[in-house]
């Protein structure tokens, strides 16, 4: 079976968390015998920022680590319809990610309607359907056969607000060929990996992360991520948190290996408006076997086992206490790590999602 993806970028994960899961999904599909092609624009926001900040070496490293992913580039503009027509030739399934230009999304729909020889799915792993609903409403999704949404709450939005009946819950998952427990010298007690992200969790980051570091000066904290304003960087450093800026996602397992604990702070939309969506970070952390403490999040789909796979801190005081407990209790850390890893390997790998995707495709047969 031939599967074509249109993505913002598979090459760059600079503030582009969508690439994490999509890379793993493509690899799993290929391992299961399918031909996969990934298509992206020759110029895109994430790759431009990556090269601006870190040069072309990051792109070269991606090519070295992911040689199996076949990438096709397109220019867009006036030639977009012709390019999409070429890139989708002989495809059985085409998946267009939400983080694409409307012109591309519309062009793929146009080719699907005119040729009718492939199944076309829209893949949404963001909160714009509720935070910026007009941005979804103005897209030309009429020719799409269905939607892959990374949570049941988002599926419900597509079914009720956008009248798309064929919406499938398709959670992200861990690429366990990259994310697995590694041995490492513990350079930090607590590590946080997350971008600042449009003030969507700035208050929570200040109270749960920065506040914890201020209260627990005897522990070593580190933070990774991009788009931190200068005042936030100052607050991190003032609290004693070592700010390390951007890290390629494929190096995150090494960071987890060098820390005793990680924390997860969901963006506000996934706590309040789209409950039940964990985003990619918890999958990857648990796959690496690092104990995780999460700020308030309602796992209403039962993806994990709260209290067993990870700890929940409902208040900043809960976070201070949980970090202190885990820092001092190796047995508790080992128990959380083992149970979280078990859940990932049993239910939430990219191999699981690749198999689910093929099952979804077969419903259109």
CSV table of C-alpha atoms in Angstrom, one decimal:
chain,number,residue,atom,x,y,z
A,1,UNK,CA,0.0,0.0,0.0
A,2,UNK,CA,1.3,3.5,-0.9
A,3,UNK,CA,0.7,6.2,1.7
A,4,UNK,CA,1.5,9.9,1.1
A,5,UNK,CA,1.7,12.4,4.0
A,6,UNK,CA,1.6,16.2,3.6
A,7,UNK,CA,3.2,17.8,6.7
A,8,UNK,CA,4.5,21.2,7.8
A,9,UNK,CA,7.9,19.6,8.2
A,10,UNK,CA,9.2,16.2,9.0
A,11,UNK,CA,12.8,17.5,8.8
A,12,UNK,CA,12.5,20.1,11.6
A,13,UNK,CA,11.0,19.7,15.1
A,14,UNK,CA,11.8,23.3,16.1
A,15,UNK,CA,8.5,24.2,17.9
A,16,UNK,CA,7.0,21.5,15.7
A,17,UNK,CA,5.9,18.7,18.0
A,18,UNK,CA,3.8,17.2,15.3
A,19,UNK,CA,7.0,15.9,13.7
A,20,UNK,CA,7.7,13.7,16.7
A,21,UNK,CA,4.8,11.3,16.2
A,22,UNK,CA,4.7,11.5,12.5
A,23,UNK,CA,8.3,10.4,12.1
A,24,UNK,CA,7.6,7.4,14.3
A,25,UNK,CA,4.4,6.6,12.5
A,26,UNK,CA,6.0,6.7,9.1
A,27,UNK,CA,8.8,4.4,10.3
A,28,UNK,CA,6.3,1.9,11.7
A,29,UNK,CA,4.2,1.9,8.5
A,30,UNK,CA,7.3,1.2,6.5
A,31,UNK,CA,8.3,-1.6,8.9
A,32,UNK,CA,4.9,-3.1,8.3
A,33,UNK,CA,5.6,-3.3,4.6
A,34,UNK,CA,4.0,-0.1,3.3
A,35,UNK,CA,5.5,2.5,0.9
A,36,UNK,CA,5.5,5.9,2.5
A,37,UNK,CA,6.3,9.4,1.2
A,38,UNK,CA,6.4,12.6,3.2
A,39,UNK,CA,5.8,15.9,1.4
A,40,UNK,CA,6.6,19.4,2.7
A,41,UNK,CA,7.2,22.9,1.3
A,42,UNK,CA,10.7,23.9,0.3
A,43,UNK,CA,10.4,26.8,2.8
A,44,UNK,CA,8.5,26.5,6.0
A,45,UNK,CA,8.4,28.3,9.3
A,46,UNK,CA,9.9,25.5,11.5
A,47,UNK,CA,12.8,24.6,9.2
A,48,UNK,CA,13.6,28.3,8.6
A,49,UNK,CA,13.8,29.0,12.3
A,50,UNK,CA,15.8,25.8,12.9
A,51,UNK,CA,18.4,26.8,10.3
A,52,UNK,CA,18.4,30.5,11.5
A,53,UNK,CA,19.2,29.4,15.1
A,54,UNK,CA,21.3,26.3,14.6
A,55,UNK,CA,22.5,26.2,11.0
A,56,UNK,CA,22.2,23.4,8.5
A,57,UNK,CA,24.0,20.8,10.7
A,58,UNK,CA,20.6,20.0,12.4
A,59,UNK,CA,19.2,19.2,9.0
A,60,UNK,CA,22.1,17.0,8.1
A,61,UNK,CA,21.8,15.2,11.5
A,62,UNK,CA,18.1,14.5,10.8
A,63,UNK,CA,19.0,13.0,7.4
A,64,UNK,CA,21.6,10.8,9.0
A,65,UNK,CA,19.3,9.5,11.7
A,66,UNK,CA,16.2,9.0,9.5
A,67,UNK,CA,17.5,7.8,6.2
A,68,UNK,CA,14.5,5.6,5.6
A,69,UNK,CA,12.0,8.5,5.4
A,70,UNK,CA,11.5,9.5,1.8
A,71,UNK,CA,10.9,13.2,1.5
A,72,UNK,CA,9.5,15.1,-1.4
A,73,UNK,CA,9.6,18.9,-1.6
A,74,UNK,CA,7.1,21.2,-3.3
A,75,UNK,CA,7.3,24.9,-4.1
A,76,UNK,CA,3.6,25.8,-3.8
A,77,UNK,CA,2.2,29.0,-5.2
A,78,UNK,CA,0.6,28.8,-8.7
A,79,UNK,CA,1.8,25.3,-9.3
A,80,UNK,CA,0.4,23.8,-6.1
A,81,UNK,CA,-2.4,21.8,-7.8
A,82,UNK,CA,0.0,20.3,-10.4
A,83,UNK,CA,2.5,19.5,-7.7
A,84,UNK,CA,-0.1,17.8,-5.5
A,85,UNK,CA,-1.4,15.8,-8.6
A,86,UNK,CA,2.2,14.6,-9.2
A,87,UNK,CA,3.0,13.7,-5.5
A,88,UNK,CA,-0.2,11.7,-5.0
A,89,UNK,CA,0.1,9.5,-8.1
A,90,UNK,CA,-0.7,5.9,-7.4
A,91,UNK,CA,-1.4,6.7,-3.7
A,92,UNK,CA,-3.9,4.5,-1.8
A,93,UNK,CA,-4.1,6.8,1.2
A,94,UNK,CA,-3.2,10.5,1.6
A,95,UNK,CA,-3.0,12.2,5.0
A,96,UNK,CA,-2.9,15.9,5.3
A,97,UNK,CA,-1.8,17.3,8.6
A,98,UNK,CA,-3.6,20.3,10.0
A,99,UNK,CA,-0.5,22.4,10.3
A,100,UNK,CA,-0.3,23.1,6.6
A,101,UNK,CA,-1.2,26.2,4.5
A,102,UNK,CA,-4.9,26.4,3.5
A,103,UNK,CA,-3.8,26.4,-0.2
A,104,UNK,CA,-2.2,23.0,0.2
A,105,UNK,CA,-5.2,21.6,2.1
A,106,UNK,CA,-7.5,22.8,-0.6
A,107,UNK,CA,-5.4,21.6,-3.4
A,108,UNK,CA,-5.2,18.1,-2.1
A,109,UNK,CA,-9.0,18.1,-1.7
A,110,UNK,CA,-9.4,19.3,-5.3
A,111,UNK,CA,-7.2,16.5,-6.6
A,112,UNK,CA,-9.1,13.9,-4.5
A,113,UNK,CA,-12.4,15.1,-5.9
A,114,UNK,CA,-11.2,15.2,-9.5
A,115,UNK,CA,-9.4,11.9,-9.5
A,116,UNK,CA,-11.2,9.9,-6.8
A,117,UNK,CA,-8.5,7.2,-6.7
A,118,UNK,CA,-7.3,7.5,-3.1
A,119,UNK,CA,-8.7,7.8,0.4
A,120,UNK,CA,-8.0,11.3,1.9
A,121,UNK,CA,-7.8,12.0,5.7
A,122,UNK,CA,-7.3,15.2,7.6
A,123,UNK,CA,-5.0,14.8,10.6
A,124,UNK,CA,-5.5,17.2,13.5
A,125,UNK,CA,-3.1,17.3,16.5
A,126,UNK,CA,-3.8,20.8,17.7
A,127,UNK,CA,-6.4,22.8,19.5
A,128,UNK,CA,-7.3,25.3,16.7
A,129,UNK,CA,-10.6,23.7,16.2
A,130,UNK,CA,-11.7,25.2,19.5
A,131,UNK,CA,-9.2,28.1,20.0
A,132,UNK,CA,-9.5,29.4,16.4
A,133,UNK,CA,-12.5,27.6,15.0
A,134,UNK,CA,-12.8,29.9,12.0
A,135,UNK,CA,-9.4,28.7,10.8
A,136,UNK,CA,-10.8,25.2,10.5
A,137,UNK,CA,-14.2,26.3,9.2
A,138,UNK,CA,-12.6,28.2,6.3
A,139,UNK,CA,-10.7,25.1,5.1
A,140,UNK,CA,-12.0,23.2,2.1
A,141,UNK,CA,-12.6,19.8,3.8
A,142,UNK,CA,-15.6,18.8,1.7
A,143,UNK,CA,-13.6,16.4,-0.4
A,144,UNK,CA,-11.9,14.7,2.6
A,145,UNK,CA,-13.1,11.2,3.5
A,146,UNK,CA,-12.6,11.8,7.2
A,147,UNK,CA,-10.6,13.2,10.1
A,148,UNK,CA,-8.0,11.7,12.4
A,149,UNK,CA,-8.2,13.7,15.7
A,150,UNK,CA,-5.8,13.1,18.5
A,151,UNK,CA,-8.5,12.8,21.2
A,152,UNK,CA,-12.1,11.9,21.6
A,153,UNK,CA,-12.9,15.5,22.7
A,154,UNK,CA,-11.5,16.8,19.4
A,155,UNK,CA,-13.4,14.1,17.5
A,156,UNK,CA,-16.6,15.4,19.1
A,157,UNK,CA,-15.9,18.9,18.0
A,158,UNK,CA,-15.5,17.8,14.4
A,159,UNK,CA,-18.7,15.7,14.5
A,160,UNK,CA,-20.8,18.4,16.1
A,161,UNK,CA,-19.4,21.8,15.1
A,162,UNK,CA,-18.1,20.9,11.6
A,163,UNK,CA,-20.6,18.1,10.7
A,164,UNK,CA,-17.9,15.6,9.8
A,165,UNK,CA,-19.4,12.2,10.8
A,166,UNK,CA,-16.3,10.2,9.9
A,167,UNK,CA,-14.0,11.4,12.6
A,168,UNK,CA,-11.6,8.9,14.2
A,169,UNK,CA,-9.9,9.2,17.6
A,170,UNK,CA,-6.2,8.7,16.7
A,171,UNK,CA,-3.9,9.5,19.6
A,172,UNK,CA,-0.3,10.2,19.3
A,173,UNK,CA,2.2,7.6,20.6
A,174,UNK,CA,5.9,6.9,21.3
A,175,UNK,CA,8.4,5.9,18.8
A,176,UNK,CA,9.9,3.2,20.9
A,177,UNK,CA,12.8,2.6,18.5
A,178,UNK,CA,14.1,6.0,19.8
A,179,UNK,CA,12.3,6.4,23.1
A,180,UNK,CA,13.3,3.7,25.5
A,181,UNK,CA,15.1,3.5,28.9
A,182,UNK,CA,18.8,4.4,28.8
A,183,UNK,CA,21.4,4.4,31.5
A,184,UNK,CA,23.0,7.7,32.3
A,185,UNK,CA,24.7,9.7,35.0
A,186,UNK,CA,22.1,11.8,36.9
A,187,UNK,CA,23.2,15.3,36.2
A,188,UNK,CA,19.8,16.8,37.2
A,189,UNK,CA,17.0,15.9,39.7
A,190,UNK,CA,14.2,17.4,37.6
A,191,UNK,CA,14.1,18.1,33.9
A,192,UNK,CA,11.3,20.0,32.0
A,193,UNK,CA,11.0,19.8,28.2
A,194,UNK,CA,8.5,22.1,26.7
A,195,UNK,CA,8.2,25.3,24.6
A,196,UNK,CA,6.8,28.5,26.1
A,197,UNK,CA,4.0,28.5,23.5
A,198,UNK,CA,1.9,31.6,23.2
A,199,UNK,CA,1.1,32.1,26.9
A,200,UNK,CA,-1.0,28.9,26.9
A,201,UNK,CA,0.7,27.6,30.1
A,202,UNK,CA,2.9,30.5,31.2
A,203,UNK,CA,1.2,30.8,34.6
A,204,UNK,CA,1.4,27.1,35.3
A,205,UNK,CA,5.1,27.1,34.2
A,206,UNK,CA,5.8,29.9,36.7
A,207,UNK,CA,3.9,28.3,39.6
A,208,UNK,CA,4.6,24.6,39.2
A,209,UNK,CA,8.1,24.6,37.6
A,210,UNK,CA,9.8,27.9,38.6
A,211,UNK,CA,8.0,27.9,42.0
A,212,UNK,CA,9.2,24.4,42.7
A,213,UNK,CA,12.8,25.2,41.9
A,214,UNK,CA,12.7,28.3,44.2
A,215,UNK,CA,11.4,26.1,47.0
A,216,UNK,CA,13.7,23.2,46.5
A,217,UNK,CA,17.1,24.9,46.1
A,218,UNK,CA,19.0,21.8,47.1
A,219,UNK,CA,17.8,20.0,43.9
A,220,UNK,CA,19.1,20.6,40.4
A,221,UNK,CA,16.6,21.6,37.7
A,222,UNK,CA,17.0,22.0,33.9
A,223,UNK,CA,14.6,23.2,31.2
A,224,UNK,CA,14.6,22.8,27.5
A,225,UNK,CA,12.5,24.6,24.9
A,226,UNK,CA,12.1,27.5,22.5
A,227,UNK,CA,10.3,30.8,22.2
A,228,UNK,CA,10.9,31.7,25.9
A,229,UNK,CA,10.7,35.5,26.3
A,230,UNK,CA,13.6,37.2,28.0
A,231,UNK,CA,11.7,37.7,31.3
A,232,UNK,CA,10.9,34.0,31.4
A,233,UNK,CA,14.5,33.1,30.8
A,234,UNK,CA,15.5,35.5,33.6
A,235,UNK,CA,12.9,33.9,36.0
A,236,UNK,CA,14.2,30.4,35.1
A,237,UNK,CA,17.8,31.3,35.9
A,238,UNK,CA,16.9,33.3,39.0
A,239,UNK,CA,15.2,30.3,40.4
A,240,UNK,CA,18.3,28.2,39.8
A,241,UNK,CA,17.0,26.4,36.7
A,242,UNK,CA,19.6,25.7,34.0
A,243,UNK,CA,18.0,26.8,30.7
A,244,UNK,CA,19.3,24.8,27.8
A,245,UNK,CA,17.2,26.2,24.9
A,246,UNK,CA,16.2,23.9,21.9
A,247,UNK,CA,17.1,20.2,21.8
A,248,UNK,CA,16.4,17.9,18.9
A,249,UNK,CA,13.6,15.5,19.8
A,250,UNK,CA,15.7,12.5,19.1
A,251,UNK,CA,18.2,13.5,21.8
A,252,UNK,CA,15.5,13.8,24.5
A,253,UNK,CA,16.0,10.1,25.7
A,254,UNK,CA,19.6,11.0,26.6
A,255,UNK,CA,18.3,14.0,28.6
A,256,UNK,CA,15.8,11.8,30.4
A,257,UNK,CA,18.6,9.3,31.2
A,258,UNK,CA,20.5,12.1,32.9
A,259,UNK,CA,17.6,13.1,35.2
A,260,UNK,CA,15.7,11.5,38.1
A,261,UNK,CA,12.3,13.1,37.4
A,262,UNK,CA,10.4,14.9,34.7
A,263,UNK,CA,7.3,17.0,34.9
A,264,UNK,CA,4.5,17.6,32.3
A,265,UNK,CA,2.5,20.8,32.2
A,266,UNK,CA,-0.4,20.4,29.7
A,267,UNK,CA,-1.4,23.5,27.8
A,268,UNK,CA,-4.5,25.0,29.1
A,269,UNK,CA,-6.7,24.0,26.2
A,270,UNK,CA,-6.0,20.3,27.0
A,271,UNK,CA,-6.8,20.8,30.6
A,272,UNK,CA,-10.0,22.9,30.2
A,273,UNK,CA,-11.5,22.7,26.7
A,274,UNK,CA,-10.2,19.4,25.2
A,275,UNK,CA,-9.8,17.2,28.2
A,276,UNK,CA,-8.4,13.7,27.7
A,277,UNK,CA,-5.6,14.7,25.2
A,278,UNK,CA,-2.2,14.2,26.7
A,279,UNK,CA,-0.1,15.5,23.7
A,280,UNK,CA,3.1,13.7,22.7
A,281,UNK,CA,5.4,14.5,25.7
A,282,UNK,CA,3.9,12.0,28.3
A,283,UNK,CA,4.1,9.2,25.8
A,284,UNK,CA,7.8,9.8,25.1
A,285,UNK,CA,8.7,10.4,28.8
A,286,UNK,CA,7.0,7.2,30.0
A,287,UNK,CA,8.6,5.2,27.1
A,288,UNK,CA,12.0,6.3,28.4
A,289,UNK,CA,11.2,5.0,31.9
A,290,UNK,CA,11.5,8.3,33.8
A,291,UNK,CA,9.1,9.0,36.7
A,292,UNK,CA,6.7,11.8,35.7
A,293,UNK,CA,4.7,14.3,37.7
A,294,UNK,CA,1.8,15.9,35.8
A,295,UNK,CA,-0.1,19.1,36.6
A,296,UNK,CA,-3.9,18.8,36.6
A,297,UNK,CA,-5.1,16.8,33.6
A,298,UNK,CA,-8.3,14.7,33.2
A,299,UNK,CA,-7.4,11.3,31.6
A,300,UNK,CA,-11.0,10.7,30.8
A,301,UNK,CA,-10.2,8.2,28.0
A,302,UNK,CA,-8.3,6.0,30.4
A,303,UNK,CA,-5.0,6.1,28.4
A,304,UNK,CA,-2.9,5.7,31.5
A,305,UNK,CA,-3.2,4.8,35.2
A,306,UNK,CA,-2.9,8.0,37.3
A,307,UNK,CA,-1.1,7.4,40.5
A,308,UNK,CA,0.5,4.2,39.1
A,309,UNK,CA,2.0,5.3,35.7
A,310,UNK,CA,2.6,8.9,36.9
A,311,UNK,CA,1.8,11.2,39.8
A,312,UNK,CA,-0.6,14.2,39.6
A,313,UNK,CA,0.1,17.5,41.3
A,314,UNK,CA,-3.2,19.4,41.6
A,315,UNK,CA,-1.6,22.5,43.2
A,316,UNK,CA,1.9,24.0,43.3
A,317,UNK,CA,2.3,22.7,46.9
A,318,UNK,CA,1.4,19.2,45.7
A,319,UNK,CA,4.2,19.6,43.1
A,320,UNK,CA,6.8,20.6,45.7
A,321,UNK,CA,5.9,17.6,47.8
A,322,UNK,CA,5.8,15.2,44.9
A,323,UNK,CA,9.2,16.3,43.7
A,324,UNK,CA,10.6,16.0,47.2
A,325,UNK,CA,9.2,12.5,47.7
A,326,UNK,CA,10.4,11.2,44.4
A,327,UNK,CA,13.9,12.7,44.8
A,328,UNK,CA,14.3,10.9,48.0
A,329,UNK,CA,12.5,7.6,47.3
A,330,UNK,CA,14.3,5.5,44.7
A,331,UNK,CA,11.8,2.6,45.1
A,332,UNK,CA,8.9,5.0,44.3
A,333,UNK,CA,10.7,6.2,41.2
A,334,UNK,CA,11.4,2.7,40.0
A,335,UNK,CA,7.7,1.7,40.5
A,336,UNK,CA,6.4,4.7,38.5
A,337,UNK,CA,9.0,4.1,35.7
A,338,UNK,CA,8.2,0.4,35.4
A,339,UNK,CA,4.4,0.9,35.3
A,340,UNK,CA,4.5,3.8,32.9
A,341,UNK,CA,6.8,1.9,30.5
A,342,UNK,CA,4.5,-1.1,30.7
A,343,UNK,CA,1.5,1.0,29.6
A,344,UNK,CA,3.4,2.5,26.7
A,345,UNK,CA,4.6,-0.8,25.4
A,346,UNK,CA,1.2,-2.5,25.8
A,347,UNK,CA,-0.9,0.2,24.3
A,348,UNK,CA,0.8,3.4,23.0
A,349,UNK,CA,3.6,2.7,20.5
A,350,UNK,CA,3.8,3.9,16.9
A,351,UNK,CA,3.4,0.3,15.9
A,352,UNK,CA,0.0,0.3,17.6
A,353,UNK,CA,-1.1,3.5,15.8
A,354,UNK,CA,0.2,2.2,12.4
A,355,UNK,CA,-2.0,-0.9,12.7
A,356,UNK,CA,-4.9,1.3,13.7
A,357,UNK,CA,-4.4,3.6,10.7
A,358,UNK,CA,-4.5,0.6,8.3
A,359,UNK,CA,-7.7,-0.6,10.0
A,360,UNK,CA,-9.3,2.8,9.5
A,361,UNK,CA,-8.3,2.8,5.9
A,362,UNK,CA,-9.9,-0.6,5.4
A,363,UNK,CA,-13.2,0.7,6.5
A,364,UNK,CA,-13.3,2.7,3.3
A,365,UNK,CA,-12.9,-0.4,1.2
